[in-house]
Structure formats: C-alpha cells, structure tokens
Coordinates of C-alpha atoms in Angstrom, one line a residue:
X1 CA -7.3 -17.4 -39.2
X2 CA -7.7 -20.7 -37.3
X3 CA -11.2 -21.2 -35.8
X4 CA -11.8 -22.1 -32.2
X5 CA -12.4 -25.8 -32.8
X6 CA -9.1 -26.1 -34.7
X7 CA -7.1 -24.3 -32.0
X8 CA -8.6 -26.5 -29.2
X9 CA -7.6 -29.7 -30.9
X10 CA -3.9 -29.2 -31.8
X11 CA -0.7 -29.5 -29.8
X12 CA 0.4 -26.4 -27.8
X13 CA 3.3 -25.4 -25.7
X14 CA 3.5 -26.6 -22.1
X15 CA 2.0 -23.8 -20.1
X16 CA 0.2 -23.1 -16.8
X17 CA -2.1 -20.1 -16.0
X18 CA -0.9 -17.6 -13.4
X19 CA -3.0 -15.8 -10.9
X20 CA -3.0 -12.5 -12.8
X21 CA -4.8 -13.7 -16.0
X22 CA -1.6 -14.7 -17.8
X23 CA 0.3 -17.8 -18.9
X24 CA 3.7 -19.2 -18.0
X25 CA 5.4 -21.4 -20.6
X26 CA 8.2 -23.4 -18.8
X27 CA 10.3 -24.9 -21.5
X28 CA 12.4 -27.9 -20.4
X29 CA 12.6 -30.3 -23.3
X30 CA 14.7 -29.8 -26.4
X31 CA 12.6 -28.6 -29.3
X32 CA 13.3 -28.0 -33.0
X33 CA 13.1 -24.3 -33.8
X34 CA 10.5 -24.8 -36.6
X35 CA 8.3 -26.9 -34.3
X36 CA 8.6 -24.3 -31.5
X37 CA 7.6 -21.5 -34.0
X38 CA 4.6 -23.4 -35.1
X39 CA 3.5 -24.3 -31.5
X40 CA 4.1 -20.8 -30.3
X41 CA 1.9 -19.3 -33.1
X42 CA -0.9 -21.8 -32.3
X43 CA -0.7 -21.2 -28.6
X44 CA -0.7 -17.4 -29.0
X45 CA -3.8 -17.6 -31.1
X46 CA -5.6 -19.6 -28.4
X47 CA -4.4 -17.3 -25.6
X48 CA -5.6 -14.2 -27.5
X49 CA -9.0 -15.8 -27.9
X50 CA -9.1 -16.6 -24.2
X51 CA -8.3 -13.0 -23.3
X52 CA -5.0 -13.8 -21.6
X53 CA -2.8 -11.0 -20.6
X54 CA 0.9 -11.4 -19.8
X55 CA 2.5 -14.4 -21.6
X56 CA 5.8 -15.6 -20.1
X57 CA 8.3 -17.9 -21.7
X58 CA 11.0 -19.4 -19.4
X59 CA 13.9 -20.6 -21.5
X60 CA 16.7 -22.6 -19.9
X61 CA 20.2 -21.7 -21.1
X62 CA 20.4 -24.9 -23.1
X63 CA 17.3 -23.7 -25.2
X64 CA 18.8 -20.3 -26.0
X65 CA 18.5 -21.1 -29.7
X66 CA 14.7 -20.4 -29.3
X67 CA 15.2 -16.8 -28.2
X68 CA 15.2 -15.3 -31.7
X69 CA 12.0 -17.1 -32.7
X70 CA 10.2 -15.8 -29.6
X71 CA 11.5 -12.2 -30.1
X72 CA 10.1 -12.3 -33.7
X73 CA 6.7 -13.2 -32.3
X74 CA 6.6 -10.1 -30.1
X75 CA 8.4 -11.2 -26.9
X76 CA 11.1 -9.2 -25.2
X77 CA 13.5 -9.8 -22.4
X78 CA 12.2 -9.3 -18.9
X79 CA 15.0 -10.7 -16.8
X80 CA 17.8 -13.3 -16.8
X81 CA 19.4 -15.6 -14.2
X82 CA 22.4 -17.8 -14.5
X83 CA 20.4 -20.8 -15.6
X84 CA 17.5 -19.2 -17.6
X85 CA 16.1 -16.3 -19.6
X86 CA 12.6 -15.0 -19.0
X87 CA 10.7 -13.5 -22.0
X88 CA 7.4 -11.5 -21.8
X89 CA 4.6 -10.5 -24.2
X90 CA 1.8 -8.3 -23.0
X91 CA -1.2 -9.1 -25.2
X92 CA -3.9 -6.5 -24.4
X93 CA -3.8 -3.2 -26.2
X94 CA -3.3 -1.4 -22.9
X95 CA -0.4 0.0 -20.9
X96 CA 1.7 -2.9 -19.6
X97 CA 1.4 -2.9 -15.8
X98 CA 3.9 -5.7 -15.1
X99 CA 6.8 -4.4 -13.0
X100 CA 10.2 -4.3 -14.6
X101 CA 13.0 -6.5 -13.4
X102 CA 14.3 -5.9 -9.9
X103 CA 15.4 -2.3 -9.6
X104 CA 17.4 -2.4 -6.4
X105 CA 20.3 -4.2 -4.9
X106 CA 20.3 -4.8 -1.1
X107 CA 23.6 -4.2 0.7
X108 CA 24.5 -4.3 4.4
X109 CA 27.1 -2.5 6.4
X110 CA 28.3 -3.6 9.8
X111 CA 29.1 -1.2 12.7
X112 CA 31.1 -3.4 15.1
X113 CA 32.8 -2.0 18.3
X114 CA 35.0 -4.0 20.6
X115 CA 35.1 -3.5 24.4
X116 CA 37.7 -0.7 23.9
X117 CA 35.4 1.3 21.8
X118 CA 37.3 0.6 18.6
X119 CA 35.6 0.1 15.3
X120 CA 36.1 -2.9 13.1
X121 CA 37.3 -1.7 9.7
X122 CA 38.7 -3.2 6.5
X123 CA 40.6 -2.2 3.4
X124 CA 39.4 -3.7 0.1
X125 CA 41.9 -5.0 -2.5
X126 CA 39.8 -3.7 -5.5
X127 CA 37.3 -1.0 -6.3
X128 CA 37.1 2.8 -5.9
X129 CA 37.6 2.5 -2.1
X130 CA 40.8 0.6 -2.3
X131 CA 43.2 1.8 0.4
X132 CA 40.4 3.4 2.5
X133 CA 39.5 2.1 5.9
X134 CA 35.8 1.4 5.9
X135 CA 33.2 -0.7 7.7
X136 CA 32.6 -4.2 6.4
X137 CA 29.9 -4.2 3.7
X138 CA 28.4 -6.7 1.2
X139 CA 25.4 -7.7 -1.0
X140 CA 22.5 -9.7 0.5
X141 CA 22.0 -13.0 -1.2
X142 CA 18.7 -14.1 -2.7
X143 CA 16.5 -15.4 0.0
X144 CA 18.8 -14.2 2.8
X145 CA 17.6 -12.1 5.7
X146 CA 19.3 -8.9 6.5
X147 CA 20.3 -10.2 9.9
X148 CA 21.9 -13.3 8.5
X149 CA 23.6 -11.5 5.6
X150 CA 25.4 -9.0 7.7
X151 CA 26.7 -11.7 10.1
X152 CA 27.9 -13.7 7.1
X153 CA 29.7 -10.7 5.5
X154 CA 31.6 -9.7 8.7
X155 CA 32.6 -13.3 9.2
X156 CA 33.8 -13.7 5.5
X157 CA 35.8 -10.5 5.4
X158 CA 37.3 -10.4 8.9
X159 CA 36.8 -13.8 10.6
X160 CA 34.9 -12.1 13.4
X161 CA 31.8 -13.7 14.7
X162 CA 29.0 -11.2 15.4
X163 CA 25.5 -11.0 16.7
X164 CA 22.9 -8.7 15.0
X165 CA 21.6 -6.0 17.2
X166 CA 19.6 -3.6 15.1
X167 CA 19.3 -1.6 11.8
X168 CA 20.4 1.9 12.8
X169 CA 19.8 3.6 9.4
X170 CA 19.5 2.9 5.7
X171 CA 20.4 4.9 2.5
X172 CA 19.5 4.8 -1.1
X173 CA 21.9 5.4 -4.1
X174 CA 21.0 5.3 -7.8
X175 CA 22.8 4.0 -10.9
X176 CA 25.2 1.8 -8.9
X177 CA 25.4 -1.4 -10.8
X178 CA 24.3 -1.5 -14.5
X179 CA 21.7 1.2 -13.9
X180 CA 20.3 -0.5 -10.7
X181 CA 19.8 1.4 -7.5
X182 CA 21.1 0.3 -4.1
X183 CA 19.6 0.3 -0.6
X184 CA 22.3 0.0 2.1
X185 CA 21.2 -1.1 5.6
X186 CA 23.6 0.0 8.3
X187 CA 23.5 -2.6 11.1
X188 CA 24.8 -2.4 14.7
X189 CA 26.5 -5.6 15.6
X190 CA 27.8 -7.2 18.8
X191 CA 31.2 -9.0 18.4
X192 CA 31.3 -12.6 19.7
X193 CA 35.0 -13.0 18.9
X194 CA 37.9 -10.5 18.4
X195 CA 40.7 -12.2 16.5
X196 CA 40.9 -11.0 12.9
X197 CA 41.5 -13.4 10.0
X198 CA 41.0 -11.6 6.7
X199 CA 39.5 -13.0 3.5
X200 CA 42.6 -12.7 1.4
X201 CA 40.9 -12.8 -2.0
X202 CA 39.0 -9.5 -1.5
X203 CA 40.4 -7.9 1.7
X204 CA 43.8 -6.2 1.9
X205 CA 43.7 -5.6 5.7
X206 CA 41.4 -5.4 8.7
X207 CA 41.8 -4.0 12.2
X208 CA 40.2 -2.6 15.2
X209 CA 40.5 1.2 14.9
X210 CA 39.8 4.1 17.3
X211 CA 36.8 6.0 16.2
X212 CA 38.8 9.3 16.2
X213 CA 41.3 7.8 13.7
X214 CA 38.5 6.5 11.5
X215 CA 36.9 10.0 11.5
X216 CA 40.2 11.7 10.7
X217 CA 40.5 10.0 7.2
X218 CA 40.1 12.5 4.4
X219 CA 37.6 10.2 2.7
X220 CA 35.4 10.2 5.7
X221 CA 35.2 13.9 5.7
X222 CA 34.5 14.2 2.0
X223 CA 31.7 11.6 1.8
X224 CA 28.3 12.2 3.3
X225 CA 27.5 8.6 4.0
X226 CA 30.6 8.2 6.1
X227 CA 29.8 11.4 8.0
X228 CA 26.4 9.9 8.8
X229 CA 28.1 6.7 10.1
X230 CA 30.1 8.8 12.4
X231 CA 27.0 10.6 13.6
X232 CA 25.2 7.3 14.3
X233 CA 28.2 5.9 16.2
X234 CA 28.3 9.0 18.4
X235 CA 24.5 9.0 18.9
X236 CA 24.6 5.4 19.9
X237 CA 27.5 5.9 22.3
X238 CA 26.4 9.2 23.8
X239 CA 22.6 9.2 23.7
X240 CA 21.7 5.5 23.5
X241 CA 20.2 5.9 20.0
X242 CA 17.9 3.0 19.2
X243 CA 17.4 1.6 15.7
X244 CA 15.1 -0.9 14.1
X245 CA 14.7 -4.6 15.2
X246 CA 13.1 -7.4 13.2
X247 CA 9.7 -8.9 14.1
X248 CA 8.2 -11.8 12.0
X249 CA 4.9 -10.9 10.3
X250 CA 4.2 -13.8 8.0
X251 CA 5.7 -17.0 6.4
X252 CA 5.9 -18.2 2.9
X253 CA 4.9 -21.7 1.6
X254 CA 8.2 -23.1 2.7
X255 CA 7.9 -21.8 6.3
X256 CA 10.4 -19.0 5.8
X257 CA 9.4 -15.9 7.8
X258 CA 9.1 -12.3 6.5
X259 CA 10.1 -9.5 8.9
X260 CA 9.0 -5.9 9.6
X261 CA 11.7 -3.7 11.2
X262 CA 10.6 -1.1 13.7
X263 CA 11.7 0.7 16.9
X264 CA 10.2 -1.5 19.6
X265 CA 11.0 1.1 22.3
X266 CA 8.5 3.5 20.8
X267 CA 5.6 1.0 21.0

C-alpha cells in the first residue's frame, strides 16, 4: 500500500473536483494503456484517501482503447454520446445515489388549424404509423426549447411556418426507444403560411384535412392518444380551452432561459 507522501508526489490523471464530492477525469491526450493503468491506480488510491465519492472518466472516442482497463478497475458505463463515453465508479460503500442516464425522450406534436378549420396532417414513409394521417411530431433536440422544437418540426415536415400558442396537454409512454420512456407535449400552433411542401425523405404526404375526416380514421378510434387529441381540438374550438404558456424563470451561465409552463388565465 502506498503511503500518503508517495501518493502526493507522483503523476496522476488530469482531473477536476466536482461540486458533489467527486472527481471528473477528462481525457484528451493519447496515452499508452499501461501508463493509463498505472496512473489510474495511483489516482484511485489518492481519491480513496481523500474520501472522494463518484469518480468520472470521460473518454473521447479516439481513446476507446482505454475502456477495458477502466472497467477492470471497477468502472462501468454511465452514458455515451457520439464523441465520447462516460464511465463511473462510486467509491463509498453505500448505495450509489447518482441518477442513471437520461430516462426520457421529449417529443412534440403540433395541432395546427387553418382558417377553414382543417387540421394539418402528415403520412410518414416509415414506422408503425406508415399510411396513417397524423399530426406532425418529432423529437426535441438537446438544448432546444419546446416552443422552438415544435416550430422546427412542422416546418421541416410540411414547409408550413407556425407560431407557438400553448401546450394543451402532455402524455407519458414507457419502453419506447431502447427501454427509454417518452413525454409527448401536444402544442397548439398558429399557421403563418399555408402552402405545403413536404420533407420527401421522411414524409409521404401532407394535407389540410377536415377534423371529421381525421376522426373517422380507424386508427384514431382505436388509439387512446388520438382520441384525446380529438377531445382537445373540440374543447379548444367549442369551449375556448386554455393550455399552458411558457414564462422564463431563470437563465444558465450562457444566458439561455429556462421556462415554467402554466395556465396564465388562472392566476
């Protein structure tokens, strides 16, 4: 066992302390596997003596040859992105409280009516809903607000410019994509243009459809979510149903706002 003086005077892995009593190793330079193994062992000994908790190792994809060594030293996969893999080792002999990788995907759906009361619908070229007329939907990008994401999705799929009005409802579904859950935000949109130009790579067709024709589809009658879409459309048209609008509550270090969504009419 190395003593404290020995550990304090040898080279260690490049690391910074996080605000939760842990350490983040951000590997950027190429390193021989044997050198990495030695430095990892030395660093781990020091961190244990210091009472560190969660030890993170961020490995760029070009350093994937170091993964096996880290795993043999007790690390496991926490999450992966296109350019890196994040490994984690929880040192205390306690239950690991660190949250798992992101558990949900955020999706938006756009309810768009023209001045004739017709609903903007699309048919997708692929997937289980191929051939079914449905509202425009899509995944929110990382760092993208709901309001911006739904405008983008409608534009990409149909060529229609829209303005976000409000979130009228949301739903949750589990085991959607590799075990992840999904939250779908249904958004009421106001069209700013009306000429359809479809995204030919993903969309088979798009059109403005009378709500009664949309409701008459067998798939609408069989699926609960689509029934709720119909209920929302009718409630909005007949009773002036109001949804949730965004209000900024804080900003991050880059000046990007965070929002809370609520029914402003009830306040």
